[in-house]
């Protein structure tokens, strides 16, 4: 497990890099794709890094990096829907113990889901990150990823 200070520094560098490069377009798909690519390639623990977006009451996959994922998540089930319904970031140290967890890839062992907010304080999607390690995510990931998603 990487030292918390080093991890925090790495996130701060990613944040300032994103601040610089996310000024080319207001397009949210382009911005989500950029965030997913940068996070995925800078964070060795990230096995799947991407977005699920609310569309007519369904959670549909958005830009992502990693192995093939479910395109549509069964309603009100799993980690992404729970984070969205509870309107808060969820850290799941062992996905096999999470009731209703949706296993798009059986190699994932821990997961973190961060809601995306619009200006009216509604949740319009989530950032979802899976790891092959158990207990891969901490409050350092939570605080930094919650900041990073505000850039989208
Ligand atoms: N595990 C998620 C589904 C999405 S995949 O992890 C990419 C869930 O339970 O909602």
Tab-separated table of C-alpha atoms and ligand atoms in Angstrom:
chain	number	residue	atom	x	y	z
A	1	UNK	CA	0.000	0.000	0.000
A	2	UNK	CA	1.380	3.377	-1.044
A	3	UNK	CA	2.143	5.904	1.713
A	4	UNK	CA	-0.747	8.389	2.234
A	5	UNK	CA	1.392	11.496	1.731
A	6	UNK	CA	2.819	10.178	-1.538
A	7	UNK	CA	-0.670	9.238	-2.683
A	8	UNK	CA	-1.988	12.670	-1.771
A	9	UNK	CA	0.861	14.339	-3.688
A	10	UNK	CA	0.165	12.203	-6.708
A	11	UNK	CA	-3.512	13.215	-6.643
A	12	UNK	CA	-2.586	16.894	-6.353
A	13	UNK	CA	-0.374	16.574	-9.453
A	14	UNK	CA	-3.216	14.832	-11.328
A	15	UNK	CA	-5.642	17.563	-10.240
A	16	UNK	CA	-3.428	20.376	-11.506
A	17	UNK	CA	-2.720	18.535	-14.757
A	18	UNK	CA	-6.477	18.072	-15.289
A	19	UNK	CA	-7.113	21.737	-14.496
A	20	UNK	CA	-4.712	22.636	-17.296
A	21	UNK	CA	-5.980	20.209	-19.934
A	22	UNK	CA	-9.737	20.338	-19.286
A	23	UNK	CA	-10.022	23.824	-20.749
A	24	UNK	CA	-10.279	22.699	-24.364
A	25	UNK	CA	-13.982	21.894	-24.402
A	26	UNK	CA	-17.088	22.086	-22.237
A	27	UNK	CA	-18.149	18.700	-23.625
A	28	UNK	CA	-18.710	16.371	-20.677
A	29	UNK	CA	-17.997	13.159	-22.571
A	30	UNK	CA	-14.581	14.505	-23.571
A	31	UNK	CA	-13.916	15.637	-20.026
A	32	UNK	CA	-14.960	12.292	-18.494
A	33	UNK	CA	-12.809	10.411	-21.031
A	34	UNK	CA	-9.812	12.569	-20.116
A	35	UNK	CA	-10.316	12.075	-16.369
A	36	UNK	CA	-10.734	8.290	-16.767
A	37	UNK	CA	-7.617	7.967	-18.945
A	38	UNK	CA	-5.386	10.051	-16.697
A	39	UNK	CA	-6.506	8.419	-13.438
A	40	UNK	CA	-6.327	4.917	-14.850
A	41	UNK	CA	-2.807	5.281	-16.178
A	42	UNK	CA	-1.402	7.145	-13.173
A	43	UNK	CA	-2.899	4.864	-10.529
A	44	UNK	CA	-1.554	1.301	-10.700
A	45	UNK	CA	-4.235	-0.012	-8.314
A	46	UNK	CA	-7.046	1.039	-10.644
A	47	UNK	CA	-8.239	-1.979	-12.617
A	48	UNK	CA	-11.385	-0.352	-14.033
A	49	UNK	CA	-11.887	3.408	-14.056
A	50	UNK	CA	-14.967	4.998	-15.545
A	51	UNK	CA	-18.353	6.601	-15.400
A	52	UNK	CA	-21.984	5.533	-15.222
A	53	UNK	CA	-24.469	8.201	-16.250
A	54	UNK	CA	-28.175	8.488	-15.397
A	55	UNK	CA	-30.227	8.359	-18.574
A	56	UNK	CA	-34.028	8.091	-18.414
A	57	UNK	CA	-33.819	6.372	-15.041
A	58	UNK	CA	-31.096	3.929	-16.079
A	59	UNK	CA	-27.399	3.929	-15.224
A	60	UNK	CA	-25.563	3.596	-18.531
A	61	UNK	CA	-21.824	3.204	-18.925
A	62	UNK	CA	-19.880	6.285	-20.019
A	63	UNK	CA	-16.205	6.765	-20.890
A	64	UNK	CA	-13.966	4.201	-19.213
A	65	UNK	CA	-10.590	2.489	-19.170
A	66	UNK	CA	-10.082	-1.155	-18.301
A	67	UNK	CA	-11.766	-4.429	-19.153
A	68	UNK	CA	-15.179	-4.664	-20.797
A	69	UNK	CA	-17.926	-3.513	-18.415
A	70	UNK	CA	-21.701	-3.868	-18.076
A	71	UNK	CA	-23.433	-1.302	-20.302
A	72	UNK	CA	-26.564	-0.967	-18.159
A	73	UNK	CA	-26.692	-1.546	-14.388
A	74	UNK	CA	-29.755	-3.265	-12.981
A	75	UNK	CA	-31.847	-0.655	-11.201
A	76	UNK	CA	-31.440	0.003	-7.461
A	77	UNK	CA	-28.852	-2.760	-7.147
A	78	UNK	CA	-25.082	-2.798	-6.628
A	79	UNK	CA	-22.532	-0.251	-5.492
A	80	UNK	CA	-23.118	2.427	-8.162
A	81	UNK	CA	-26.880	2.579	-7.610
A	82	UNK	CA	-26.432	2.587	-3.819
A	83	UNK	CA	-23.997	5.530	-3.960
A	84	UNK	CA	-26.374	7.366	-6.263
A	85	UNK	CA	-29.434	6.711	-4.086
A	86	UNK	CA	-27.593	7.551	-0.865
A	87	UNK	CA	-26.010	10.607	-2.551
A	88	UNK	CA	-22.594	9.876	-1.069
A	89	UNK	CA	-19.233	8.338	-1.868
A	90	UNK	CA	-19.014	4.639	-1.074
A	91	UNK	CA	-15.833	2.705	-0.357
A	92	UNK	CA	-16.280	-1.062	-0.482
A	93	UNK	CA	-13.184	-2.914	0.818
A	94	UNK	CA	-14.516	-6.322	-0.285
A	95	UNK	CA	-17.106	-6.324	-3.052
A	96	UNK	CA	-17.971	-9.981	-2.434
A	97	UNK	CA	-19.496	-8.935	0.888
A	98	UNK	CA	-21.581	-6.093	-0.576
A	99	UNK	CA	-25.237	-7.189	-0.934
A	100	UNK	CA	-26.304	-6.993	-4.591
A	101	UNK	CA	-22.847	-6.108	-5.908
A	102	UNK	CA	-22.842	-6.274	-9.715
A	103	UNK	CA	-19.721	-8.124	-10.851
A	104	UNK	CA	-18.972	-6.898	-14.380
A	105	UNK	CA	-15.560	-8.567	-14.038
A	106	UNK	CA	-14.899	-11.246	-11.444
A	107	UNK	CA	-11.309	-10.030	-10.949
A	108	UNK	CA	-12.466	-6.892	-9.073
A	109	UNK	CA	-12.168	-7.185	-5.292
A	110	UNK	CA	-12.696	-3.670	-3.970
A	111	UNK	CA	-14.504	-0.647	-5.317
A	112	UNK	CA	-15.144	3.025	-4.808
A	113	UNK	CA	-18.002	5.099	-6.230
A	114	UNK	CA	-18.147	8.920	-6.206
A	115	UNK	CA	-21.372	10.739	-7.159
A	116	UNK	CA	-21.314	13.496	-9.796
A	117	UNK	CA	-23.296	16.637	-8.936
A	118	UNK	CA	-24.776	19.298	-11.174
A	119	UNK	CA	-25.303	22.939	-10.260
A	120	UNK	CA	-28.829	22.182	-8.960
A	121	UNK	CA	-27.319	19.716	-6.469
A	122	UNK	CA	-28.720	16.701	-8.313
A	123	UNK	CA	-26.667	13.559	-8.869
A	124	UNK	CA	-26.376	12.888	-12.627
A	125	UNK	CA	-23.923	9.978	-12.602
A	126	UNK	CA	-21.019	8.379	-10.771
A	127	UNK	CA	-17.285	7.839	-11.082
A	128	UNK	CA	-16.658	4.146	-10.433
A	129	UNK	CA	-13.252	2.641	-9.713
A	130	UNK	CA	-12.525	-1.055	-9.215
A	131	UNK	CA	-9.342	-2.649	-7.931
A	132	UNK	CA	-8.059	-6.192	-8.008
A	133	UNK	CA	-6.646	-5.575	-4.522
A	134	UNK	CA	-8.853	-5.915	-1.470
A	135	UNK	CA	-9.228	-2.712	0.588
A	136	UNK	CA	-7.541	-0.588	-2.097
A	137	UNK	CA	-9.272	2.722	-1.276
A	138	UNK	CA	-8.928	5.130	1.650
A	139	UNK	CA	-10.118	8.554	2.747
A	140	UNK	CA	-7.205	10.020	0.731
A	141	UNK	CA	-8.757	8.572	-2.439
A	142	UNK	CA	-12.208	9.760	-1.372
A	143	UNK	CA	-11.202	13.372	-0.657
A	144	UNK	CA	-9.125	13.721	-3.805
A	145	UNK	CA	-11.537	12.011	-6.178
A	146	UNK	CA	-14.435	14.097	-4.833
A	147	UNK	CA	-12.364	17.171	-5.765
A	148	UNK	CA	-11.361	15.796	-9.152
A	149	UNK	CA	-14.957	15.096	-10.252
A	150	UNK	CA	-15.833	18.776	-9.708
A	151	UNK	CA	-13.604	19.499	-12.729
A	152	UNK	CA	-16.022	17.644	-15.043
B	1	LIG	N1	-19.674	-3.145	-9.500
B	1	LIG	C1	-20.562	-2.096	-9.937
B	1	LIG	C2	-20.930	-2.266	-11.391
B	1	LIG	C3	-20.026	-1.564	-12.340
B	1	LIG	S1	-18.541	-2.334	-12.560
B	1	LIG	O1	-17.812	-2.362	-11.307
B	1	LIG	C4	-17.622	-1.607	-13.750
B	1	LIG	C5	-21.808	-2.078	-9.058
B	1	LIG	O2	-21.980	-2.972	-8.223
B	1	LIG	O3	-22.613	-1.168	-9.212
